[in-house]
Coordinates of C-alpha atoms in Angstrom, one line a residue:
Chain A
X1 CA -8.5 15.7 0.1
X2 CA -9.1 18.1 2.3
X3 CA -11.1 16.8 5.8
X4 CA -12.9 19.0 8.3
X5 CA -14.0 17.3 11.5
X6 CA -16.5 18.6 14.1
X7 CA -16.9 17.5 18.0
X8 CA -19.2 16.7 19.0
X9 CA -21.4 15.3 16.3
X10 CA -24.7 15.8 18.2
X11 CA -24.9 17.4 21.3
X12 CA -28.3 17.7 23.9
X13 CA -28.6 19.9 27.1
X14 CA -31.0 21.7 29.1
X15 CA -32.2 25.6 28.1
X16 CA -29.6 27.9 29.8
X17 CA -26.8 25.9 29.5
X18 CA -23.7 27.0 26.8
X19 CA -22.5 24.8 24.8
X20 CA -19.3 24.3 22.9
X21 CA -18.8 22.8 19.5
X22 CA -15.1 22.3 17.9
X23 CA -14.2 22.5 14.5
X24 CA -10.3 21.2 13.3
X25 CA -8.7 21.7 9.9
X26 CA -7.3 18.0 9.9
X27 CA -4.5 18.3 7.3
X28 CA -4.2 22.1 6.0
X29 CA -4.3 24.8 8.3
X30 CA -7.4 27.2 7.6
X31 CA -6.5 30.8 7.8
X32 CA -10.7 31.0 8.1
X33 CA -12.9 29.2 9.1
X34 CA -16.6 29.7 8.4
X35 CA -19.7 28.7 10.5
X36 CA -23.0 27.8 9.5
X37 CA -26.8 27.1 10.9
X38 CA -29.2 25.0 9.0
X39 CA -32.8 24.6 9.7
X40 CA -35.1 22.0 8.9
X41 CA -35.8 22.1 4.8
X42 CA -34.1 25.3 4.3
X43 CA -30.7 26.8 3.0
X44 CA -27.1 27.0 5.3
X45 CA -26.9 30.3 6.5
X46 CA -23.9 31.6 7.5
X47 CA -23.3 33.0 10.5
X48 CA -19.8 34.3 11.1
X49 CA -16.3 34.3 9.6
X50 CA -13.8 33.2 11.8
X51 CA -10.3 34.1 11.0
X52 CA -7.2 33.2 13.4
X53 CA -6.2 35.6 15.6
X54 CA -8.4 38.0 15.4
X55 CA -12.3 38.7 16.2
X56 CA -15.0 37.1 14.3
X57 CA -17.0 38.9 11.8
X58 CA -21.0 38.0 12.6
X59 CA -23.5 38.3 9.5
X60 CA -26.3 40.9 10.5
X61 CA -29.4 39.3 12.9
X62 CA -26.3 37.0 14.5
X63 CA -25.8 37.9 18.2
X64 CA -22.0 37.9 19.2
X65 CA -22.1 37.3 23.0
X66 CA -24.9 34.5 22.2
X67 CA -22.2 32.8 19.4
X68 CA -18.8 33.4 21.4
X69 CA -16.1 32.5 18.5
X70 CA -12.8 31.6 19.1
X71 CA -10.3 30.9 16.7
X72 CA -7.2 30.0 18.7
X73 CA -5.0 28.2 16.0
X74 CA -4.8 27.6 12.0
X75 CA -6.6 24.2 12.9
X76 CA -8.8 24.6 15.6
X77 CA -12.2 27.4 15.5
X78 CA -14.2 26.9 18.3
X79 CA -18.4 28.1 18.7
X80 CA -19.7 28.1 22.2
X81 CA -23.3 28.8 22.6
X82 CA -24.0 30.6 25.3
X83 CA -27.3 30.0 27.5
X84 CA -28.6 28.1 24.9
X85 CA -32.9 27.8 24.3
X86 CA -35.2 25.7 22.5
X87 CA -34.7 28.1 19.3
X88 CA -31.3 27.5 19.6
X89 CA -31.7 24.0 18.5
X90 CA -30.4 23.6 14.7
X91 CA -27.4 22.0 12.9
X92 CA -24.3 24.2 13.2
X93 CA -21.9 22.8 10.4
X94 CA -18.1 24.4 9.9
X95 CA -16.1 24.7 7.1
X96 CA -12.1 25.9 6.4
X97 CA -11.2 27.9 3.2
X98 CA -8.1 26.1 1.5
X99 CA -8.2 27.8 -1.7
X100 CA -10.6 30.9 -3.0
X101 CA -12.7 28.5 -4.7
X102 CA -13.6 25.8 -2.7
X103 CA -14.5 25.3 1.4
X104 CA -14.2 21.9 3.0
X105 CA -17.0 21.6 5.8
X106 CA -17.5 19.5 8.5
X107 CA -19.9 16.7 9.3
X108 CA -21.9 19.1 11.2
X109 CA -23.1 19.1 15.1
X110 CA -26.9 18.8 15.8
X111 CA -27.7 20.6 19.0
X112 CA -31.1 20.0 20.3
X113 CA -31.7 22.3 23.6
X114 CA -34.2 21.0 26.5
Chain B
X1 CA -32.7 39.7 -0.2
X2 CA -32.2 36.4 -1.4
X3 CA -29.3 36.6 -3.6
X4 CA -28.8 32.9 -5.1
X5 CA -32.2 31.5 -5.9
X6 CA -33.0 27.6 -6.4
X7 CA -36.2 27.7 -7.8
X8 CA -37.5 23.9 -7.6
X9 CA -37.1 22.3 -4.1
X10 CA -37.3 18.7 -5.8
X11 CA -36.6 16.9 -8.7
X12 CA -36.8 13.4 -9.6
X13 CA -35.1 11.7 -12.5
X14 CA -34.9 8.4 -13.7
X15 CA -31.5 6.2 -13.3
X16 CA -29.3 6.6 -16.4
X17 CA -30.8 9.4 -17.1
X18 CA -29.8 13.1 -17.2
X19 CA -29.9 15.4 -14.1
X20 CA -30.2 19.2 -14.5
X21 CA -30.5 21.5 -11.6
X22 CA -30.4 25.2 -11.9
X23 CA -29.7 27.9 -9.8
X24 CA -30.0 31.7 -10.4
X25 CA -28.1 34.6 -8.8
X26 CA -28.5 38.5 -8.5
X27 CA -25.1 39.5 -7.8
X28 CA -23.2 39.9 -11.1
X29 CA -20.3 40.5 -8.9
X30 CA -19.6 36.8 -7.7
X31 CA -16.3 35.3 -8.9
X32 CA -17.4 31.9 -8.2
X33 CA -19.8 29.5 -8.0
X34 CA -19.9 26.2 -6.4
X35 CA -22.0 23.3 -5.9
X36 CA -22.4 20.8 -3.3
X37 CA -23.9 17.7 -2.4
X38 CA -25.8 17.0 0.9
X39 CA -27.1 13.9 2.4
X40 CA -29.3 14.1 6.2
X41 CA -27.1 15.3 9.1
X42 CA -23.7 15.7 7.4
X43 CA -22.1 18.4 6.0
X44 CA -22.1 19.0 2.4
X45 CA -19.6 17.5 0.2
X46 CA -18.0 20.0 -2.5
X47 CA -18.3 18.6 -6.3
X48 CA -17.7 20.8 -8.8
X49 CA -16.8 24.9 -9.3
X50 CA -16.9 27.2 -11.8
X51 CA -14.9 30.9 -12.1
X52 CA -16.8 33.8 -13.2
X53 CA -14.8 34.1 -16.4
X54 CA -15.5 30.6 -17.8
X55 CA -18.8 29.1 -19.1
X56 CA -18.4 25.4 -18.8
X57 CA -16.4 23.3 -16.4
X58 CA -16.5 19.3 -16.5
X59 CA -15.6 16.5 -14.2
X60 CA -16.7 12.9 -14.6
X61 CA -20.2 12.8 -14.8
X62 CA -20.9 16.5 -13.7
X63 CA -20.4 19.3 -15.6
X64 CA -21.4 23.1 -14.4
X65 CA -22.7 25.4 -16.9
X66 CA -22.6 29.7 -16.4
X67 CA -24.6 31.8 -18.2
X68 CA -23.2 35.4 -17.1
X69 CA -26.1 37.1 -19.0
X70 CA -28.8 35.5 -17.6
X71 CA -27.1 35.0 -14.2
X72 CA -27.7 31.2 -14.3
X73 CA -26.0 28.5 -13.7
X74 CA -27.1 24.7 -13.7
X75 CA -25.3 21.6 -13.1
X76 CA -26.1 18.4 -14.8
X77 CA -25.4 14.7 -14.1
X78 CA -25.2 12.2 -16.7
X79 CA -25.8 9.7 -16.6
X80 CA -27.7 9.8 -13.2
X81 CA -26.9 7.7 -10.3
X82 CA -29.2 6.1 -7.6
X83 CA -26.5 7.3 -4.9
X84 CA -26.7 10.8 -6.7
X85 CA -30.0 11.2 -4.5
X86 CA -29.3 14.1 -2.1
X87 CA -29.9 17.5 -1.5
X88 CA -27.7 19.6 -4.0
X89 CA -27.3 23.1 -3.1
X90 CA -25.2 25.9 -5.2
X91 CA -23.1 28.6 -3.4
X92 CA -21.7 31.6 -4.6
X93 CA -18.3 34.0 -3.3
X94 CA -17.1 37.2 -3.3
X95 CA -13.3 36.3 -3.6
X96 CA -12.9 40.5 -2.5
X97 CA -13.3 40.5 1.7
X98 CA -14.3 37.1 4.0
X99 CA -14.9 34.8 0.4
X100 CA -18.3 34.1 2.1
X101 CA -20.7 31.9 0.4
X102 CA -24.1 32.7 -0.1
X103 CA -26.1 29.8 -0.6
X104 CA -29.4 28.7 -2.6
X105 CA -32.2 26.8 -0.6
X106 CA -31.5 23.9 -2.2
X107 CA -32.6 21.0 -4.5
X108 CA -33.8 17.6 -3.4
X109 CA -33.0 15.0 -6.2
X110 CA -33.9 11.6 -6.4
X111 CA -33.1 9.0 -8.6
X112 CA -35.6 6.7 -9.1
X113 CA -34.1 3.1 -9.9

């Protein structure tokens, strides 16, 4: 099947800091990639649509120059997070579109910010 | 505007037995519908879909049911599993644009043994 993998899987640094997280389509190449934020007990929320070669389209409430998304290839989308805080700290999972129907995601990266 | 609803946060069922979780939508305009499986601190694991234009959709021991009217859907599990014990969330995509998936809140299921 399909396999998604995310780097690193948990990630902690200190408030102001950016971070980067790395998503990779490991046998399909993903036209788009989708990334996602989860809170404690609630529901994956998307965040942006990442599609290669082109800019990212955010979901409404999402700030672009906090989220910097780079999609450089049809297997690798990158999310950096930017001067990260304490609210910051969630678990950002990816996922790659191989067919209409289905999205393969990622294990998922915990960021916990100082 | 929440647009796919999962009304009950937990369920608990006992082994062998069957599984039914529901979910409820607003859009009449989704193509599909999906549901996945979720343990702690990994990603969710796709298990079974459904197209707009069907009503029933089996694999194995899960089988997705759609009910266009009532803009319901509900998965069930028979017969249920102790490693069935997750966090099951159903998704739904507009095919038209970015095929985003809007996603319920979620249902905690446990089997108990």
């Amino acid at each position: 099947g399909a396999v998604v993998s995310q780097h690193p899987s948990w990630v902690i640094c200190k408030s102001g800091t950016s971070v980067k997280i790395e998503c990779r389509s490991l046998d399909f190449q993903a036209t788009t990639m989708f990334w996602y934020r989860q809170f404690p007990k609630q529901s994956l929320m998307l965040m942006a649509t990442s599609n290669e070669g082109s800019k990212a389209t955010y979901e409404q409430g999402v700030e672009k120059d906090k989220f910097l998304i780079n999609h450089a290839s049809l297997t690798l989308s990158t999310l950096t997070v930017t001067s990260a805080h304490p609210e910051d700290s969630s678990f950002y999972i990816c996922s790659a579109s191989l067919v209409p129907d289905t999205q393969y995601f990622g294990p998922g990266t915990r960021l916990t910010v100082l | 505007d929440q647009q796919v609803k999962q009304n009950s946060p937990s369920l608990s069922v006992q082994e062998g037995r069957i599984s039914i979780l529901n979910c409820d939508y607003t859009n009449s305009m989704f193509d599909y519908f999906l549901w996945y499986k979720k343990y702690p601190a990994e990603g969710p694991t796709f298990l079974i879909s459904i197209s707009s234009i069907k009503d029933k959709n089996e694999d194995g021991r899960f089988t997705v049911f759609l009910n266009k009217s009532a803009k319901h859907l509900s998965l069930h599990i028979v017969p249920s599993q102790p490693g069935d014990s997750a966090v099951y969330f159903c998704a739904a995509v507009l095919i038209q644009g970015a095929q985003k998936l809007v996603f319920g809140q979620g249902t905690r299921l446990t089997i108990n043994p």
